Coordinates of C-alpha atoms and ligand atoms in Angstrom, one line a residue:
X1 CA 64.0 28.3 15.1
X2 CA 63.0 32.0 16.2
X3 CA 64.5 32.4 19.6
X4 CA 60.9 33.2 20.8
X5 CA 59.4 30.0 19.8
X6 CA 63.1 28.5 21.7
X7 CA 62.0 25.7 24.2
X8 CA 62.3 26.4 28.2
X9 CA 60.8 30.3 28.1
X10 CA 59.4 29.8 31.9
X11 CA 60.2 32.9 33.4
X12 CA 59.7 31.2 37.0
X13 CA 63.0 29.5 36.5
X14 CA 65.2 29.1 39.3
X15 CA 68.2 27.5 38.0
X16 CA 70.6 29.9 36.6
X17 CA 70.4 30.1 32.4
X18 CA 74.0 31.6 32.5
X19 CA 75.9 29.1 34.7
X20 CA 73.8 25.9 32.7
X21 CA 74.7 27.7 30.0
X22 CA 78.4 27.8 30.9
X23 CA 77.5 23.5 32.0
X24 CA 77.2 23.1 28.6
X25 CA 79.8 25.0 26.9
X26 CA 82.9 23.0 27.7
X27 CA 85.1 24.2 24.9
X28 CA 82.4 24.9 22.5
X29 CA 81.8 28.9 22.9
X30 CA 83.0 29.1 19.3
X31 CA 79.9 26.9 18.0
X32 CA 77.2 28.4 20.8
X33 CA 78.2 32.5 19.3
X34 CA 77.8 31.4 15.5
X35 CA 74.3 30.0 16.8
X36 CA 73.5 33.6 18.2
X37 CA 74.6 34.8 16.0
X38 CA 72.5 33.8 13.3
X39 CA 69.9 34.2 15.4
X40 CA 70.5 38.0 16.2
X41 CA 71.1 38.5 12.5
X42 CA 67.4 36.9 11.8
X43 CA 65.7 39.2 13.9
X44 CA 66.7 42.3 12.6
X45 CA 63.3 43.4 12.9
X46 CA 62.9 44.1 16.6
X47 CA 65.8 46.6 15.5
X48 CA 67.4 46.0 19.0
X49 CA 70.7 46.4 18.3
X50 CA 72.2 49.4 16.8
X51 CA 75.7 48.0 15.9
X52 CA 76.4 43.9 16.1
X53 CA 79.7 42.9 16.6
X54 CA 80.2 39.3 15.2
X55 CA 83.7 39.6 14.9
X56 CA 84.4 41.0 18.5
X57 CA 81.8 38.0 19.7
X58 CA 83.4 35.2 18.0
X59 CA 87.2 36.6 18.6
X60 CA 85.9 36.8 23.0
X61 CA 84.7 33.6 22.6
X62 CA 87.4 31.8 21.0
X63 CA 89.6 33.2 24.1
X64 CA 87.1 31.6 26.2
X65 CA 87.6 28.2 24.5
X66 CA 91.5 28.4 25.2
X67 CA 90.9 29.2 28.8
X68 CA 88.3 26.8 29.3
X69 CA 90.7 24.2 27.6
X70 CA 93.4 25.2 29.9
X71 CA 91.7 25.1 32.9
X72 CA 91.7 29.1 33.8
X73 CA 88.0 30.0 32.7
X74 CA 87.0 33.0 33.9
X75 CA 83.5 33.7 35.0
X76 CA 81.6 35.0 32.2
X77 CA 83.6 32.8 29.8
X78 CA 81.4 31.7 26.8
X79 CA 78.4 34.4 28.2
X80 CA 77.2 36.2 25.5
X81 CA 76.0 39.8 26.4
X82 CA 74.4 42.5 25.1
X83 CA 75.8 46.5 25.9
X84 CA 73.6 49.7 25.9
X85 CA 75.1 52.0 23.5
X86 CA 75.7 54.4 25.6
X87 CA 78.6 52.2 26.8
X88 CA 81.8 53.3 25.7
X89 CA 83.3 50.4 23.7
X90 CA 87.1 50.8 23.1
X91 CA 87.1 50.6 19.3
X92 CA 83.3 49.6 18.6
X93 CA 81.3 52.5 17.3
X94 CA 79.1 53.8 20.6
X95 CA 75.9 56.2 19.6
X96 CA 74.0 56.7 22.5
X97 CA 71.0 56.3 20.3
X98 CA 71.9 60.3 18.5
X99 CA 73.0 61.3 15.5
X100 CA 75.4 63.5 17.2
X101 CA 77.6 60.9 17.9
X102 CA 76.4 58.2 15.1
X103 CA 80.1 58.5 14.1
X104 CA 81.7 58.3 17.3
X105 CA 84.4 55.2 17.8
X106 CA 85.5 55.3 21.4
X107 CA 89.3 55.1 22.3
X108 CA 88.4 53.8 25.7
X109 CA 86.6 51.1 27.5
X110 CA 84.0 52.1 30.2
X111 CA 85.2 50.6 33.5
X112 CA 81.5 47.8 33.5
X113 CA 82.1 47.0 30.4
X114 CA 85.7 46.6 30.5
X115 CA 85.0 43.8 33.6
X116 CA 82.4 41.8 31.7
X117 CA 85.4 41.7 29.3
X118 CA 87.7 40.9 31.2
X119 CA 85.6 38.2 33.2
X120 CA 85.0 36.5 29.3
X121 CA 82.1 38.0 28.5
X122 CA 81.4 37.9 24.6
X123 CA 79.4 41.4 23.3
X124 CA 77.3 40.8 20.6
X125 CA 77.0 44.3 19.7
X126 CA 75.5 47.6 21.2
X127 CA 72.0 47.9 21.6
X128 CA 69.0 50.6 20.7
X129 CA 67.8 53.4 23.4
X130 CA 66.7 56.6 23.5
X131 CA 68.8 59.3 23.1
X132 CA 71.1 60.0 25.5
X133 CA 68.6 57.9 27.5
X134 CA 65.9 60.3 27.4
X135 CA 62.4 58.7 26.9
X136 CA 60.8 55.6 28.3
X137 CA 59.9 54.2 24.6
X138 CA 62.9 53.8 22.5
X139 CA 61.1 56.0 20.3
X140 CA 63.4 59.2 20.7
X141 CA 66.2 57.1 18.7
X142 CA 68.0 58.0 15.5
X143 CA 68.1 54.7 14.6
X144 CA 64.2 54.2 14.7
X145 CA 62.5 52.3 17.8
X146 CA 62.8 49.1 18.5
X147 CA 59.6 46.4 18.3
X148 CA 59.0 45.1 21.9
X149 CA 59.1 40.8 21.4
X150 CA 55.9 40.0 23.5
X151 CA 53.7 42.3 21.4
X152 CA 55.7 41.0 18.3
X153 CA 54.5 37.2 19.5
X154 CA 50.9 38.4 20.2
X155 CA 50.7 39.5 16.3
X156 CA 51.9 43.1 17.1
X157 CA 54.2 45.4 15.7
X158 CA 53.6 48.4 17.4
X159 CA 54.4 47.5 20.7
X160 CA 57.1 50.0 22.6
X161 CA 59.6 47.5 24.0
X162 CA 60.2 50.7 26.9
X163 CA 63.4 52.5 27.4
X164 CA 65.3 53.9 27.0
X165 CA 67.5 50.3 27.6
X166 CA 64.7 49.3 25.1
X167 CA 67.2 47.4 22.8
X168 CA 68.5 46.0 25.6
X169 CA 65.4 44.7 27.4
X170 CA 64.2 42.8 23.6
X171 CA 67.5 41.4 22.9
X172 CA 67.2 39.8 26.4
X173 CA 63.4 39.0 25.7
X174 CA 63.9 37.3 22.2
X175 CA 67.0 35.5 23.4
X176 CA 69.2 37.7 21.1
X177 CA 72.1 37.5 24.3
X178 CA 72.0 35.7 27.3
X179 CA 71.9 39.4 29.3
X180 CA 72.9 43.1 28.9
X181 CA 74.7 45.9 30.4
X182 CA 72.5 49.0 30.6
X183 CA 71.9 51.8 32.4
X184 CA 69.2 53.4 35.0
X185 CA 68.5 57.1 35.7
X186 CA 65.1 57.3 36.2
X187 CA 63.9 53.7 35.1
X188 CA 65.3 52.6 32.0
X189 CA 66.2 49.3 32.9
X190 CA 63.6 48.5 35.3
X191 CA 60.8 49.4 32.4
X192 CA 62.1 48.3 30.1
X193 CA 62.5 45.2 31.4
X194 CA 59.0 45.2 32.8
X195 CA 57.4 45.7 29.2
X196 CA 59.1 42.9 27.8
X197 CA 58.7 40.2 30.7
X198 CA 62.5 40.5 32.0
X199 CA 64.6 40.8 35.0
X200 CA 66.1 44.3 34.9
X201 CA 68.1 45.4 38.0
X202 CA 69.6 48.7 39.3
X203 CA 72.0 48.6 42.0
X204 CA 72.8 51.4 44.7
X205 CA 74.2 54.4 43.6
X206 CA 78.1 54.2 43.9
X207 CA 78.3 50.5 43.6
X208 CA 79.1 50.1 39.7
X209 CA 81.3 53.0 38.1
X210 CA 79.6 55.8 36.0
X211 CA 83.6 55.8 33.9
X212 CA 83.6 55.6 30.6
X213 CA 79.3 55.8 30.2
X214 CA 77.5 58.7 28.4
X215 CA 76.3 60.5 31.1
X216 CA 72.6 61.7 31.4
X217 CA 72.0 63.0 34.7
X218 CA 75.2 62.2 36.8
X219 CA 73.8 62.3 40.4
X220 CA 71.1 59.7 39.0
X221 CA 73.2 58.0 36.3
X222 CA 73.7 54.0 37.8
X223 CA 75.2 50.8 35.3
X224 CA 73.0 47.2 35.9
X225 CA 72.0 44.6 34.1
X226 CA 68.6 43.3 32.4
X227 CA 68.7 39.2 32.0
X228 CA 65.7 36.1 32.3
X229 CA 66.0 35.2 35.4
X230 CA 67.3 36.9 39.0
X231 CA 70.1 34.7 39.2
X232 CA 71.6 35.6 35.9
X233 CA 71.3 39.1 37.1
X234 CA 73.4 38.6 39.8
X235 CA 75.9 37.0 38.1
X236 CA 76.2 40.1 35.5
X237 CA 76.3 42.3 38.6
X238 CA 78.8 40.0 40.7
X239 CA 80.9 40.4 37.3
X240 CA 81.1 44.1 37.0
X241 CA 80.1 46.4 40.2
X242 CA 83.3 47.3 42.3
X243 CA 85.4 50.4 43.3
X244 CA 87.2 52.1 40.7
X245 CA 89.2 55.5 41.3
X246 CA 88.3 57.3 38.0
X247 CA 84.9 57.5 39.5
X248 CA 84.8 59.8 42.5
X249 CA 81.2 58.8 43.4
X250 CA 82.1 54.5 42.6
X251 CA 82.4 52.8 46.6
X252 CA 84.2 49.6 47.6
X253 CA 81.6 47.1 47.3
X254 CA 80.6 46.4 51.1
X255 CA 79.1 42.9 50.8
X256 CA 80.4 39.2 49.5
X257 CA 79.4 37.6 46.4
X258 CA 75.9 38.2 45.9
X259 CA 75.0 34.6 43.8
X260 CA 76.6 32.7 46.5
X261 CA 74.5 34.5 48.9
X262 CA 71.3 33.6 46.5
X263 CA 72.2 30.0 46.7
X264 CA 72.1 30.2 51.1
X265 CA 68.2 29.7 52.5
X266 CA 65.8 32.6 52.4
X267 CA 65.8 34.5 56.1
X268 CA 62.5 35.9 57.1
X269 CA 62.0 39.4 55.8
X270 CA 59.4 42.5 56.2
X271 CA 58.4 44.0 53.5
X272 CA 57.2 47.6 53.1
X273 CA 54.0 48.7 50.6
X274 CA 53.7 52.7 51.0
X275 CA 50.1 53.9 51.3
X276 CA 50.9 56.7 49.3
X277 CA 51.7 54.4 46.3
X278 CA 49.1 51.7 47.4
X279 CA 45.9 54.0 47.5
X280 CA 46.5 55.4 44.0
X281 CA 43.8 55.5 41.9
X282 CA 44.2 52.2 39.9
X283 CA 43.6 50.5 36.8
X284 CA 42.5 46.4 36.9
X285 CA 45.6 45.8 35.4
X286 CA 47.8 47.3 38.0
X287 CA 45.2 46.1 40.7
X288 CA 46.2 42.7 39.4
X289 CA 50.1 43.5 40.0
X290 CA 49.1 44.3 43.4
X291 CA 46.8 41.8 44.4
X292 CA 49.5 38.6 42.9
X293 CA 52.3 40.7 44.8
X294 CA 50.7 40.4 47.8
X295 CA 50.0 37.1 47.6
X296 CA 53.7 35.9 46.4
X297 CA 55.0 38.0 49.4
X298 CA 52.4 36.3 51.9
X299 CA 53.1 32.7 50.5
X300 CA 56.9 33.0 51.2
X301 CA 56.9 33.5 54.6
X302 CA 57.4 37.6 54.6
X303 CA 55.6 39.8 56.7
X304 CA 53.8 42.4 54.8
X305 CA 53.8 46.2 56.9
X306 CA 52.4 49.1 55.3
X307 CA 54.2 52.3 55.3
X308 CA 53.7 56.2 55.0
X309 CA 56.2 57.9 52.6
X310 CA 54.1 60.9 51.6
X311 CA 56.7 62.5 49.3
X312 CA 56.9 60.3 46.9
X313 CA 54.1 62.2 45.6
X314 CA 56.4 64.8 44.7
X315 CA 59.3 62.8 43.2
X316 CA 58.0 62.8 39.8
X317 CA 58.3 66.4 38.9
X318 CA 61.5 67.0 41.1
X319 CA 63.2 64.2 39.5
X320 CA 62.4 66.0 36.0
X321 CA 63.9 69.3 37.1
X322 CA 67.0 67.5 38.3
X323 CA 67.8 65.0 35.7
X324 CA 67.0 67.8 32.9
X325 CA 69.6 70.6 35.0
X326 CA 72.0 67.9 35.1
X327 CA 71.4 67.1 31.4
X328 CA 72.0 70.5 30.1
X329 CA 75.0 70.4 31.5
X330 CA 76.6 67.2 30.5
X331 CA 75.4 67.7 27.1
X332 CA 77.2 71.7 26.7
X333 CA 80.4 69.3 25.5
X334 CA 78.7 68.2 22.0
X335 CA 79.9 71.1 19.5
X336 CA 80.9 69.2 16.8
X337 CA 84.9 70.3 17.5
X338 CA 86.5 67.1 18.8
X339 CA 84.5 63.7 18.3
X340 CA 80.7 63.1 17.2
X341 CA 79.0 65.3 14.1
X342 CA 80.0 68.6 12.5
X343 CA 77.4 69.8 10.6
X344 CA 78.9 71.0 7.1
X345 CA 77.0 74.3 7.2
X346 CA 79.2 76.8 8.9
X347 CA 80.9 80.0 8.0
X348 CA 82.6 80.3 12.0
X349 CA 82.3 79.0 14.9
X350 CA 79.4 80.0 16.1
X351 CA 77.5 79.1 13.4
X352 CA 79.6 75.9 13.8
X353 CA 78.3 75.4 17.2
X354 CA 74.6 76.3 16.6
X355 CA 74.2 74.2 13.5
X356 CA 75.8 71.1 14.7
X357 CA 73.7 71.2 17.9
X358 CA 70.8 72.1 15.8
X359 CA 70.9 69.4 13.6
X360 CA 72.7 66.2 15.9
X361 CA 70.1 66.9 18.2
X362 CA 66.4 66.0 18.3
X363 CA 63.4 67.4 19.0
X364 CA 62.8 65.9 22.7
X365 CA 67.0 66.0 23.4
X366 CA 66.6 70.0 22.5
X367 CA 64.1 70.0 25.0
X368 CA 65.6 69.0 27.5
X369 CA 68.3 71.4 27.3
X370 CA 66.0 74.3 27.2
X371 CA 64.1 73.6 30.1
X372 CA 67.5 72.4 31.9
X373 CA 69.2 75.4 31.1
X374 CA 66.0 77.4 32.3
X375 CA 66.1 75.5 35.6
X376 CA 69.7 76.3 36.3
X377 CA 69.6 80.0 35.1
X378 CA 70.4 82.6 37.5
X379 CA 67.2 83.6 39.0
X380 CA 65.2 80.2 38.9
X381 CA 67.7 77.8 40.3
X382 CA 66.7 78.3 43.7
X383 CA 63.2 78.1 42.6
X384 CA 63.8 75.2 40.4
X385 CA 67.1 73.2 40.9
X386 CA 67.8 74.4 44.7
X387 CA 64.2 73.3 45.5
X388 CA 64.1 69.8 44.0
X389 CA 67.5 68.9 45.6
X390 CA 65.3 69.4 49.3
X391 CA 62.2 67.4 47.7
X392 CA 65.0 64.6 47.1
X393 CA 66.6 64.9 50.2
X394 CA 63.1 64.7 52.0
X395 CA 62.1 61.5 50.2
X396 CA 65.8 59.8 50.9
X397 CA 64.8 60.4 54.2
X398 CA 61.2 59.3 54.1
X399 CA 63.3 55.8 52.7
X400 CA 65.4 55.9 55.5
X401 CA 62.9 56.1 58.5
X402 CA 60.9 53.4 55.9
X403 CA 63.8 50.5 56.3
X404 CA 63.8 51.4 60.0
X405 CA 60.5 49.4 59.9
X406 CA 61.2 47.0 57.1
X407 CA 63.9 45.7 55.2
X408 CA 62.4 46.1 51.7
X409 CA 59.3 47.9 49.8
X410 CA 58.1 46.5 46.4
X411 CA 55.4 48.2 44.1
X412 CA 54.7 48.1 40.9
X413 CA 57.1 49.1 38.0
X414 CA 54.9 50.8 35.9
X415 CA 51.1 51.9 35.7
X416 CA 50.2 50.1 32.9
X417 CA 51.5 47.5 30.5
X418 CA 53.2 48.5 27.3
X419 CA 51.5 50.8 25.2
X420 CA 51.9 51.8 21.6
X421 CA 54.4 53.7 19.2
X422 CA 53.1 56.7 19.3
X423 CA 50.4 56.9 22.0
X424 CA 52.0 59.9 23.9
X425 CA 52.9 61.6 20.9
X426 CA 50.7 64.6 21.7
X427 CA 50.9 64.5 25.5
X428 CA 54.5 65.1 26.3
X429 CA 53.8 65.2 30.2
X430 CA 51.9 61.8 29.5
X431 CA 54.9 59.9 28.6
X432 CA 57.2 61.6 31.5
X433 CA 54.1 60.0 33.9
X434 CA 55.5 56.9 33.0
X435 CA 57.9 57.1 34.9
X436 CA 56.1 57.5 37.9
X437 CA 57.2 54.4 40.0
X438 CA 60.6 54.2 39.1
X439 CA 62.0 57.4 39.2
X440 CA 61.4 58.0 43.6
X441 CA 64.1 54.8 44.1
X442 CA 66.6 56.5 41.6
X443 CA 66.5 60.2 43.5
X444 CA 67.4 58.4 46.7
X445 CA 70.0 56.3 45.2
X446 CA 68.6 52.7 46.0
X447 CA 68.9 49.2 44.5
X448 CA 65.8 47.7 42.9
X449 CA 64.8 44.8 40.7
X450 CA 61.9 44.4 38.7
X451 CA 60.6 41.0 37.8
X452 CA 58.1 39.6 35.8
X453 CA 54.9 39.3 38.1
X454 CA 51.6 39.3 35.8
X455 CA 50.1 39.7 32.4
X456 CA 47.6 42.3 32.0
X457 CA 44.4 41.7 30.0
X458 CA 45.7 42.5 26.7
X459 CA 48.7 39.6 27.5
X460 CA 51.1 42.0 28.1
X461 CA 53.7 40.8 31.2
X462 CA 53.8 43.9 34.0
X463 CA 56.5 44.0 36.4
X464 CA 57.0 43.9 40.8
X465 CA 59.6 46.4 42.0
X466 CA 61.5 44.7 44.8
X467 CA 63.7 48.1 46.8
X468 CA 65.8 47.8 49.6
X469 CA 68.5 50.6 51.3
X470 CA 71.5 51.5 50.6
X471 CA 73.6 48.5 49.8
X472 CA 71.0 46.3 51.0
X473 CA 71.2 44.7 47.3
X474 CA 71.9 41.2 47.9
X475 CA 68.9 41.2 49.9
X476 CA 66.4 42.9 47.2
X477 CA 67.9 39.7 45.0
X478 CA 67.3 37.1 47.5
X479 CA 63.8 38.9 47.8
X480 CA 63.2 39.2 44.0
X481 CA 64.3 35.5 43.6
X482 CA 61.5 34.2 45.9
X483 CA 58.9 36.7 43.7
X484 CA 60.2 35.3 40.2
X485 CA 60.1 31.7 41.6
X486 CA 56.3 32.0 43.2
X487 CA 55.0 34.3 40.9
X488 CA 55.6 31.8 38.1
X489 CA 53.9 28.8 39.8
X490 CA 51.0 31.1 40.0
X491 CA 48.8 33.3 37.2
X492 CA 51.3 34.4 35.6
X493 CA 52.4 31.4 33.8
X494 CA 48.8 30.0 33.3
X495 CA 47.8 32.6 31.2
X496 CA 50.9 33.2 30.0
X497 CA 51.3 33.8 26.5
X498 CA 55.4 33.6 27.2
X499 CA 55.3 30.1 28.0
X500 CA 54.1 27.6 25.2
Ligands
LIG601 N1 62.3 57.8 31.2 C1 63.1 58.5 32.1 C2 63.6 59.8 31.4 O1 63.2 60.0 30.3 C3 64.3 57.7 32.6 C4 65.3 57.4 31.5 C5 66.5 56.8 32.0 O2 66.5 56.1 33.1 N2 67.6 56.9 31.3 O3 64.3 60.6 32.0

């Protein structure tokens, strides 16, 4: 059966997928990865993985089926996941979506992925993105984009699954893995996850180590997890968030078990909806977001307050010059001397240098650099860098006087619904406006989840953003539970084209 057409697609689910899932496995993980398998191997189409792992999966799993037998089961035993490539997988080739490093076989196992290990997960393989993580498309991948599943089950195959955890996001959508690791610097697991009618959530800064995954824009850089439901979230992040010393920025994780929290009542919350975000000019689509949003909030007991955060305006383009300056620096170490592509072409080393960056690179990765590079140059960084640094500091603020009044915001994820392979193809800037919503909650470092909350006229799911303080993450998933669980008795599910 295609994994789309799979029975039990409700997205308004509250029982946990991954723990009925591990109900079921008893000693059977063996059997339940073959089945995956299969199923990941008959959809190569979506392209959502760039390397599977069959042999890693069954090998994890068959440990799980001795420690389940033996009573010491672990608690991802028999779960089988999903990792961004830009996951460093001790041993499994790990791209980050360039050709730069399309030969690059890790010796080392990033610190998340090396605790979804260790806690039994079973990794399927590595899946698609943009490189380096820079586009919100999955377009700007060596390995080709990947084919988002809800426009795949409307009759579409142009459909941008989002990114750039875009392989990540449609292996969770078509049931190719029960979740995935993937990573958020300006939105690429909350989009993502919106276009294709996931869960995809980013935790507070600091709480999961940055060790051991490509880095993009390290101040922004944060590991989380896309899955179905809220729940199975939570159990992904339970699994891998905690202090670890090779990452100077990782912080001992200052709250208890967050799906045991999930399981306790609901409290009564106040939540936040900044004017400045609210009075955009709208579309019916997002209008729609809004107005069911609203309404979920309302019907679960919350108080809704609105808020001013007048910066946010400006977060777009700050968060541009800084994840671009930070990018031009973390990518000065591909030269094609120790790891990753040499270009073949080169009479010293120079020419060493300029080829292999000239041709491991693409278009929009050279880009980056250039106007990174620009920003940091001596001259314009005060101008550029300097000057960002106080917009971000001025919105973490604006945050920070905001959860004096309430204890979360939501908005939208994104403007629209997912749009089409190459619609922003010749408006650069268009794309990076994408971005608009998600990118404010990365600059000031706070957790946020998006969930499923409508489809938009064309049947394409759009997603709620549910962001809370620093740390206050168990509380954005009790928040984002009650969402999922309303927002599927209501619209979404009637005209939902997800649920047959
Ligand atoms: N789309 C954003 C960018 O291109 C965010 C990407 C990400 O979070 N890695 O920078």
């Amino acid at each position: 059966m295609h994994p789309l057409r799979a029975p039990g697609r409700a997205l308004g689910k509250t029982a946990s997928l991954i723990r009925q899932h591990q109900e079921t496995i008893e000693d059977q993980c063996a059997v339940g990865i073959d089945r995956i398998i299969a199923d990941v191997e008959a959809n190569r189409n979506l392209n959502a993985y760039i390397t599977e792992t069959p042999d890693v999966a069954r090998s994890q799993a068959a440990a799980s089926d001795r420690r389940i037998r033996e009573g010491r089961a672990r608690g991802l035993d028999g779960v089988p996941i999903a990792i961004k490539d830009n996951y460093c997988t001790k041993g499994i080739r790990t791209t980050a979506g360039s050709k730069i490093l399309s030969n690059f076989v890790p010796t080392y196992e990033s610190f998340v992925s090396g605790k979804a290990r260790d806690a039994g997960a079973a990794c399927l393989g590595k899946t698609n993105m943009d490189e380096f993580g820079f586009g919100s498309s999955t377009e700007n991948s060596f390995f080709g984009p990947t084919i988002n599943p809800r426009g795949l089950e409307l009759g579409r195959n142009n459909v941008a699954p989002g990114g750039s955890s875009g392989g990540a996001a449609a292996a969770v959508a078509a049931r190719l893995c029960l979740g995935a690791l993937a990573t958020d610097t300006g939105g690429s697991i909350r989009q993502p996850a919106a276009f294709c009618g996931v869960v995809g959530m980013k935790p507070t800064y600091g709480l999961c180590s940055r060790w051991g995954i490509i880095a993009y824009g390290s101040s922004l850089d944060q590991a989380g997890a896309i899955a179905r439901t809220v729940d199975d979230a939570a159990i992904l992040i339970d699994a891998v968030l905690g202090e670890d010393p090779n990452d100077a920025t990782s912080v001992r994780t200052p709250f208890a078990n967050i799906e045991a929290f999930l399981a306790k009542p609901s409290a009564q919350y106040t939540i936040g909806i900044p004017r400045t975000i609210r009075d955009l000019n709208s579309n019916s689509d997002l209008e729609n977001c809004w107005l069911i949003g609203e309404s979920v909030i309302k019907d679960a007991g919350y108080r809704i307050r609105y808020v001013d955060l007048p910066s946010l305006n400006y977060a777009l383009p700050a968060y541009y010059v800084i994840a671009l300056s930070e990018a031009s620096s973390n990518l000065a170490r591909y030269d094609g001397v120790r790891y990753g592509y040499r270009s073949p072409r080169a009479s010293n080393i120079s020419e060493l240098y300029e080829n292999t960056r000239a041709e491991g690179f693409n278009w929009e990765t050279k880009k980056r650099i250039i106007m990174g590079t620009f920003a940091l140059s001596a001259g314009y960084y005060e101008a550029y860098y300097e000057r960002a640094c106080r917009v971000r500091r001025l919105i973490s603020d604006e945050f920070r006087s905001a959860f004096r009044q309430v204890d979360c915001l939501i908005w939208p994820t994104t403007p629209t619904p997912a749009f089409a392979f190459g619609s922003h193809q010749t408006d650069p800037i268009s794309m990076y406006l994408e971005d608009i919503f998600t990118v404010p909650v990365n600059l000031a470092g706070l957790p946020a989840i998006s969930v499923p909350i409508a489809l938009a006229a064309n049947y394409l799911p759009m997603g709620l953003q549910v962001i809370g303080p620093q740390f206050g993450d168990p509380h954005v998933f009790r928040i984002a539970k009650e969402v999922q669980n309303r927002a599927g008795q209501i619209g979404f599910t009637e005209t939902s084209g997800l649920r047959k």
